[in-house]
PDB file of C-alpha atoms in Angstrom:
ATOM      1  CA  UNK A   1       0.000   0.000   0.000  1.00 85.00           C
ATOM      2  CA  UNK A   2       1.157   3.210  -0.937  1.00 86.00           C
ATOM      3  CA  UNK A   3       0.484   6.458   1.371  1.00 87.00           C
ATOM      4  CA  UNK A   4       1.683   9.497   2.158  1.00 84.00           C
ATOM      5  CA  UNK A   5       2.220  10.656  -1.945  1.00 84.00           C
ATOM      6  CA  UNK A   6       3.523  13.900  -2.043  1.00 82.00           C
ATOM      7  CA  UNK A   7       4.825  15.757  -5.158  1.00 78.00           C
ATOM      8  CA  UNK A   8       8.768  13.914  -4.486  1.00 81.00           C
ATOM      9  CA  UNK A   9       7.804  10.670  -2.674  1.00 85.00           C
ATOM     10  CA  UNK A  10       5.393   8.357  -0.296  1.00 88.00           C
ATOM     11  CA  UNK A  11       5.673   5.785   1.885  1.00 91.00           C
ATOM     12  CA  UNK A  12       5.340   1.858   1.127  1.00 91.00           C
ATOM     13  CA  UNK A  13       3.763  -0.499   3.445  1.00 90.00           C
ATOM     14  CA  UNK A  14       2.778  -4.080   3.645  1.00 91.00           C
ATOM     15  CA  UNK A  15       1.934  -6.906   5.659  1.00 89.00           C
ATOM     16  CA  UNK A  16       5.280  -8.741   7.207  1.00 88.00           C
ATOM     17  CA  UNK A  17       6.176 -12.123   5.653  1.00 86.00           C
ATOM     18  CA  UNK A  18       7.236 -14.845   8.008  1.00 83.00           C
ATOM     19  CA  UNK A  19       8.531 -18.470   6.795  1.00 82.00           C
ATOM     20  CA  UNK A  20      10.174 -21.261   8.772  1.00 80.00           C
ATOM     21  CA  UNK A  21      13.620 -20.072   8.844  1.00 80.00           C
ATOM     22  CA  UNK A  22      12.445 -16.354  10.154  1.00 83.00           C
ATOM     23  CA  UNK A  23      12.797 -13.203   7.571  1.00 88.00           C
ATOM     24  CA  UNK A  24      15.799 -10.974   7.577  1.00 89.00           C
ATOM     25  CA  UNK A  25      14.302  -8.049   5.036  1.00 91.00           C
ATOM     26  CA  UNK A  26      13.102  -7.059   2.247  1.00 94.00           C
ATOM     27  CA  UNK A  27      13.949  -6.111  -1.003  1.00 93.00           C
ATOM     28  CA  UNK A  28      11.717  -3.301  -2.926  1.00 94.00           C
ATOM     29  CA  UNK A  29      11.932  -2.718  -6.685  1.00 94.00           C
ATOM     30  CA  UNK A  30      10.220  -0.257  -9.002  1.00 93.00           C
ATOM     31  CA  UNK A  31       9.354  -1.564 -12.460  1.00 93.00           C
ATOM     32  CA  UNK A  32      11.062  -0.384 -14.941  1.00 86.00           C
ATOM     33  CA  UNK A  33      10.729  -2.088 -18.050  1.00 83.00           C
ATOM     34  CA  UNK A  34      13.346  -5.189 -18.749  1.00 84.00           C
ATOM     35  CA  UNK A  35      15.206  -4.718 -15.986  1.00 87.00           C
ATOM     36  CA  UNK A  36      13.608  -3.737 -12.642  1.00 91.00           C
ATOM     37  CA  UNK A  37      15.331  -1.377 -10.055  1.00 90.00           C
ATOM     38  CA  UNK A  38      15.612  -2.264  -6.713  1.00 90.00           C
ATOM     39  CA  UNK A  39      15.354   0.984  -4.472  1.00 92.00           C
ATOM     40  CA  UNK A  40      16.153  -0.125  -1.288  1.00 91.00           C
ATOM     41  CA  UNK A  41      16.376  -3.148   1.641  1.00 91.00           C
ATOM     42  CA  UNK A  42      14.135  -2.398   4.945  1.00 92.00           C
ATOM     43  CA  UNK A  43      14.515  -4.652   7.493  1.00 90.00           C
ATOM     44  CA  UNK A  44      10.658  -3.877   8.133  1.00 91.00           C
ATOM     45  CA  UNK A  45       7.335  -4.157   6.344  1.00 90.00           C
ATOM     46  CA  UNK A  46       7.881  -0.338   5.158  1.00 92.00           C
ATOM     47  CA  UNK A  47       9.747   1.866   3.018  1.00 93.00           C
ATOM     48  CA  UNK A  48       9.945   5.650   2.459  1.00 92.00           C
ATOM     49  CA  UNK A  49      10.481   6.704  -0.961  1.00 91.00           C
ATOM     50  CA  UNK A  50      12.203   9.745  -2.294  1.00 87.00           C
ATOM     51  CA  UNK A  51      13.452  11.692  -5.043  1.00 84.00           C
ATOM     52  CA  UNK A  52      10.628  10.776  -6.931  1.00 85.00           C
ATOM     53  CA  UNK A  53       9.443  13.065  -9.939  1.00 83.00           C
ATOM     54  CA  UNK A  54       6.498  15.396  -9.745  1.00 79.00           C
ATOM     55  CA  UNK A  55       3.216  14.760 -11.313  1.00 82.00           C
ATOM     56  CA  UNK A  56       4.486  10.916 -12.872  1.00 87.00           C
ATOM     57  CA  UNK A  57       2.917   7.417 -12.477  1.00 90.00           C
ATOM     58  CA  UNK A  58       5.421   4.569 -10.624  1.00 93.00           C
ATOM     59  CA  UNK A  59       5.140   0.651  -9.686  1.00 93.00           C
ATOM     60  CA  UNK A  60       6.645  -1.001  -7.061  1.00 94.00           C
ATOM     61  CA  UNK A  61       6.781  -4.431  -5.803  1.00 94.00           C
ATOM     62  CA  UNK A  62       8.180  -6.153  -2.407  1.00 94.00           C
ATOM     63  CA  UNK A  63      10.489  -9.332  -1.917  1.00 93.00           C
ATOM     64  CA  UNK A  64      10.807 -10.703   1.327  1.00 91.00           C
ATOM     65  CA  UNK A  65      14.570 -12.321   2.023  1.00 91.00           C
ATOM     66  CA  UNK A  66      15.029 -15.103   5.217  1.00 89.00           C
ATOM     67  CA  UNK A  67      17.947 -15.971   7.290  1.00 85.00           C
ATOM     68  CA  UNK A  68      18.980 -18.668   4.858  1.00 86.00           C
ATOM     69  CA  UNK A  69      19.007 -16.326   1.994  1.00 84.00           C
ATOM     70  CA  UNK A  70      15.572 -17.637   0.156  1.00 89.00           C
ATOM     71  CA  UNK A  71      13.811 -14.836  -1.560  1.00 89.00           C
ATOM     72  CA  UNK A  72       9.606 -14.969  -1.459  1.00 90.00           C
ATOM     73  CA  UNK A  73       7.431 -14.124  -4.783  1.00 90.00           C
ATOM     74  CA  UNK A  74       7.377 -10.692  -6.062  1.00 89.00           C
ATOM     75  CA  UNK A  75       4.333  -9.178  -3.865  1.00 91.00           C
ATOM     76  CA  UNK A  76       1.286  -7.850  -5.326  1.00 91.00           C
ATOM     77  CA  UNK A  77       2.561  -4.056  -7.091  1.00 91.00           C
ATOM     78  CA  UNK A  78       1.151  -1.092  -6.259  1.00 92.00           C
ATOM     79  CA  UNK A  79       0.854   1.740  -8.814  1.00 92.00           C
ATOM     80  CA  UNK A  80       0.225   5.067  -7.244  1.00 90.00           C
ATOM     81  CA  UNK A  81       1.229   8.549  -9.218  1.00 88.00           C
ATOM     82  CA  UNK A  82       3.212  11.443  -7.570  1.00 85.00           C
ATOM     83  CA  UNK A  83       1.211  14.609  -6.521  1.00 81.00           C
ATOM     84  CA  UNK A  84       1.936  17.736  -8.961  1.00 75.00           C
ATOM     85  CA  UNK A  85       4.758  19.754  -7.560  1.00 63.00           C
ATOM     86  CA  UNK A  86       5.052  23.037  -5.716  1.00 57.00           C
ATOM     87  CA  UNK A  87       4.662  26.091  -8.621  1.00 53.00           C
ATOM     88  CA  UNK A  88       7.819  28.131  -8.719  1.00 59.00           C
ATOM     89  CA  UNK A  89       6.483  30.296 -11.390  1.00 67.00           C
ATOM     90  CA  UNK A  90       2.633  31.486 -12.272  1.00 82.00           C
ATOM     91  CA  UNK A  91       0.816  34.087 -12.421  1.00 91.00           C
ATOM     92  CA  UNK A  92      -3.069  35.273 -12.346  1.00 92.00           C
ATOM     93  CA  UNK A  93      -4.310  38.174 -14.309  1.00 93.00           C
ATOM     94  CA  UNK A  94      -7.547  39.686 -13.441  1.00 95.00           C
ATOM     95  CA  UNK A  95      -9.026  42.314 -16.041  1.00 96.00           C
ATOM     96  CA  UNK A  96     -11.538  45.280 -15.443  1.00 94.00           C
ATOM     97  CA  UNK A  97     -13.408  48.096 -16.980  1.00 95.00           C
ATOM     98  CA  UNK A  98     -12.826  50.957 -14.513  1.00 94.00           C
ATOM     99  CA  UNK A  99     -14.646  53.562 -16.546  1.00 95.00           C
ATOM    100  CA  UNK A 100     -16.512  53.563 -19.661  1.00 94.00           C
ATOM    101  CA  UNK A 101     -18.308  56.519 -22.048  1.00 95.00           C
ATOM    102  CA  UNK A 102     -19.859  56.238 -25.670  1.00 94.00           C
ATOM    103  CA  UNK A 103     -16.575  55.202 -27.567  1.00 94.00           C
ATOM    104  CA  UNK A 104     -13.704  54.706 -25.309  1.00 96.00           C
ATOM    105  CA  UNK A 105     -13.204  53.498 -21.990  1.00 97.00           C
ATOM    106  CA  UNK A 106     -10.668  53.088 -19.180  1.00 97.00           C
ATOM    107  CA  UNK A 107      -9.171  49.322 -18.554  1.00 96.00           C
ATOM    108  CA  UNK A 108      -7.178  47.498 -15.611  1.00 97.00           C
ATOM    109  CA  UNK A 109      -5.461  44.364 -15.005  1.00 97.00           C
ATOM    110  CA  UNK A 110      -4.217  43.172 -11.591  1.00 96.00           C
ATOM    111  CA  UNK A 111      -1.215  40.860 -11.922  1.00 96.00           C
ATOM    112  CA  UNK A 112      -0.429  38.658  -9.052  1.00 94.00           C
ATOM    113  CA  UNK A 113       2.487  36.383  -8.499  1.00 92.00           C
ATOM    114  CA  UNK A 114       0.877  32.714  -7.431  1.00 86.00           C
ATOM    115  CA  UNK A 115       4.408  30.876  -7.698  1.00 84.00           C
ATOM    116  CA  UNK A 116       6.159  29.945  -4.367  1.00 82.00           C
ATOM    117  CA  UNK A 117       8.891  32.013  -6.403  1.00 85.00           C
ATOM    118  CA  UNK A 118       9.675  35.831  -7.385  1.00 88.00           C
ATOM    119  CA  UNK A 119       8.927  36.136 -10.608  1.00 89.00           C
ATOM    120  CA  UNK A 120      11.614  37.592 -13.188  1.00 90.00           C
ATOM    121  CA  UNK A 121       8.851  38.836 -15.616  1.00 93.00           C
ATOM    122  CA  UNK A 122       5.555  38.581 -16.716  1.00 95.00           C
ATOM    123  CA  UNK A 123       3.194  37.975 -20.196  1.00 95.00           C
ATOM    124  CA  UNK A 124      -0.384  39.183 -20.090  1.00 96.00           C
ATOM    125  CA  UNK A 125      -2.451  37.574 -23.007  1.00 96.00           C
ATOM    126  CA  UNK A 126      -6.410  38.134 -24.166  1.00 96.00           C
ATOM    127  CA  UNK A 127      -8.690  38.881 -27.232  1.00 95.00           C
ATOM    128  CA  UNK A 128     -11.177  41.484 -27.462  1.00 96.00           C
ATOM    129  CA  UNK A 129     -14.559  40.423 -28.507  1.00 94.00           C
ATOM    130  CA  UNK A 130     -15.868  42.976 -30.036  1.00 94.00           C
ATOM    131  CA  UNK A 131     -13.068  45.067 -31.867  1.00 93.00           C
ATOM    132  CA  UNK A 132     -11.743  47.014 -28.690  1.00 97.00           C
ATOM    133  CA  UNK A 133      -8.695  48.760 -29.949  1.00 97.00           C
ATOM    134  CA  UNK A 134      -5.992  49.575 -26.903  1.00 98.00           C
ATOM    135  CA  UNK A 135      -5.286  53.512 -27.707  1.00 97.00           C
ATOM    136  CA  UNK A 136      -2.606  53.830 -24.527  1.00 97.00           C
ATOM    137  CA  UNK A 137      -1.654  51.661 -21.903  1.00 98.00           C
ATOM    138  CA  UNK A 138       1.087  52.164 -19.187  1.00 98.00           C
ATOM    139  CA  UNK A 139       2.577  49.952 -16.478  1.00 97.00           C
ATOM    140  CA  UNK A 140       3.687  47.527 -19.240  1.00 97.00           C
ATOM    141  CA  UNK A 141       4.611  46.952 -23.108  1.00 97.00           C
ATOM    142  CA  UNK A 142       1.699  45.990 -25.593  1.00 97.00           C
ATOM    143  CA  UNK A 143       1.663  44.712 -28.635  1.00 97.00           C
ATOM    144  CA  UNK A 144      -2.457  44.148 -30.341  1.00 97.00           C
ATOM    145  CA  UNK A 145      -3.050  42.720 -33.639  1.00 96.00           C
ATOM    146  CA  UNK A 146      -6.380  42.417 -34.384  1.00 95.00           C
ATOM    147  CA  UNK A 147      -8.312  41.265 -31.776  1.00 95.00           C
ATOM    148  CA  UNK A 148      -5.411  39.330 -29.909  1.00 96.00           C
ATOM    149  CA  UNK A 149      -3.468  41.667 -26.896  1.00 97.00           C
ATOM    150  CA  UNK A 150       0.164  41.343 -25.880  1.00 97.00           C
ATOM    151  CA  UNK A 151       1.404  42.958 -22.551  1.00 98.00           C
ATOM    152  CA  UNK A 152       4.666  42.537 -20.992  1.00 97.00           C
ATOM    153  CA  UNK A 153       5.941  44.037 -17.886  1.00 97.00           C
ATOM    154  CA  UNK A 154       8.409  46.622 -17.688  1.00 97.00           C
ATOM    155  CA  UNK A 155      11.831  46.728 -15.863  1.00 95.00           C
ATOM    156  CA  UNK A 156      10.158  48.578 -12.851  1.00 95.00           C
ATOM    157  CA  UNK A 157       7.419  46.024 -12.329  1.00 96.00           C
ATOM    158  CA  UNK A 158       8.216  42.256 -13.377  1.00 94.00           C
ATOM    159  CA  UNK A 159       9.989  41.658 -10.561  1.00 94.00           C
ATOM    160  CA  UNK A 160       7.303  40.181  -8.059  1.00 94.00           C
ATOM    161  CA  UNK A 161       7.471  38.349  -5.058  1.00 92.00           C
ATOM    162  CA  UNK A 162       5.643  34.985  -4.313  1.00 89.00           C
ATOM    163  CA  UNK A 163       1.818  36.426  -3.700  1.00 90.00           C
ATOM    164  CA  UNK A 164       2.572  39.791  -4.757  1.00 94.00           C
ATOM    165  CA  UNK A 165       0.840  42.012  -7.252  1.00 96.00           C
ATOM    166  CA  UNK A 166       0.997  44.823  -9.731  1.00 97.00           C
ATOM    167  CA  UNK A 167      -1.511  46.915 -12.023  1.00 97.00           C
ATOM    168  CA  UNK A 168      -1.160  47.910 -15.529  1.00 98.00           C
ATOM    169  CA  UNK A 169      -4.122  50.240 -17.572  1.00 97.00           C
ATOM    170  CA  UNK A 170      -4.814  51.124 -20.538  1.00 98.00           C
ATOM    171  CA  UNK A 171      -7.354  53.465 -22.605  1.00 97.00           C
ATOM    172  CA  UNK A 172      -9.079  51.824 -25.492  1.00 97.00           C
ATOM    173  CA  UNK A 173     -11.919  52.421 -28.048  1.00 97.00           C
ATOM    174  CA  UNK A 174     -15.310  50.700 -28.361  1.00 94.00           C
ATOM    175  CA  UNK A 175     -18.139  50.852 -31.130  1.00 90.00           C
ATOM    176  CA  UNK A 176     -21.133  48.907 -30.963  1.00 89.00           C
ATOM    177  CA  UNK A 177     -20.750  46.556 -27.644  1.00 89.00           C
ATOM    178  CA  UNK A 178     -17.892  47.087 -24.935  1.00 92.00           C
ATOM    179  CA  UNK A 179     -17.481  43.234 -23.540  1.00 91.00           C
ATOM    180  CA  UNK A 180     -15.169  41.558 -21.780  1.00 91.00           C
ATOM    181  CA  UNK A 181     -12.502  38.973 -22.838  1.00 93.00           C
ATOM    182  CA  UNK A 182     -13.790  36.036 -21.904  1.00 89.00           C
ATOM    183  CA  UNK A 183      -9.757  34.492 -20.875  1.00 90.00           C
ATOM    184  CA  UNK A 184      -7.285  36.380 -19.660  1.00 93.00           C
ATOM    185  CA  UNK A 185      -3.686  34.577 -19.030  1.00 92.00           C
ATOM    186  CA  UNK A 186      -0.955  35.102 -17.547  1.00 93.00           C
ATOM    187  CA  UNK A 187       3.018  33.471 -17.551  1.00 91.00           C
ATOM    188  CA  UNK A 188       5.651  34.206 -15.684  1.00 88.00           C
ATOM    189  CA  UNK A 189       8.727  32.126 -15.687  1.00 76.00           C
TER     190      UNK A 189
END
């Protein structure tokens, strides 16, 4: 049984063997194709693991060993996968229309740092749906063609630390209907 999973290991456990000669250990291996590895030799029914990868699917299997050097069956494996690991780098961005009159209107995106990380930079990405052109923006870079929106930080403000945030806005023109992107993303590395 496996328990325990985190994003870089778990614990194994299983019920103890016993034969007529009295077992000495046990040997655990992890499938891995042809040739199986074995990971380690507990003297007792369980095992931590560690330096296991994030986010990835493993096997393992138990051996029990006696005094006299007989090895048992290959147990029963158990598959379990490793819990996704710890974000050092991500972002949220969170868009608004702060003010708005026939034709134009005022925009504003919160970006906040959700890594465990400072971020070194950011990308904010989004389409307009209905033709909003970006006339000005400051706090960042932006590049729009078409529909599709660009924005970058700039030196002053893409340095972030882990739950921190930062604002850009921008001016931009509307005709017809003024809505809102329906994504918004954010990347920071």
């Amino acid at each position: 049984m496996a328990s325990a999973i985190t994003s870089s290991g778990a614990t194994l456990t299983w019920t103890a063997s016993t034969d007529a000669v009295g077992v000495s250990g046990y040997d655990v291996y992890r499938e891995a194709g042809a040739t199986d590895v074995k990971v380690g030799s507990p003297a007792s029914a369980s095992f931590a693991l560690t330096g296991l990868t994030a986010d990835t699917s493993y096997t393992f299997y138990v051996v029990a060993r006696d005094a006299a050097g007989n090895s048992s069956t290959a147990s029963a494996p158990v598959t379990f996968r490793t819990l996704t690991g710890p974000v050092s780098g991500g972002c949220t961005a969170t868009y608004v229309v702060s003010n708005s009159w026939p034709g134009g209107f005022q925009g504003e995106v919160t970006v906040k740092n959700t890594g465990t990380s400072a971020t070194t930079g950011w990308t904010v990405k989004w389409s307009f749906p209905n033709g909003q052109t970006i006339t000005q923006l400051w706090g960042g870079v932006h590049t729009q063609t078409g529909a599709d929106v660009t924005v970058k930080n700039v030196s002053w403000n893409g340095v972030l630390a882990a739950g921190a945030s930062t604002s850009f806005g921008f001016g931009a023109s509307w005709t017809g209907t003024n809505g809102v992107p329906s994504t918004v993303t954010c990347t920071a590395p």
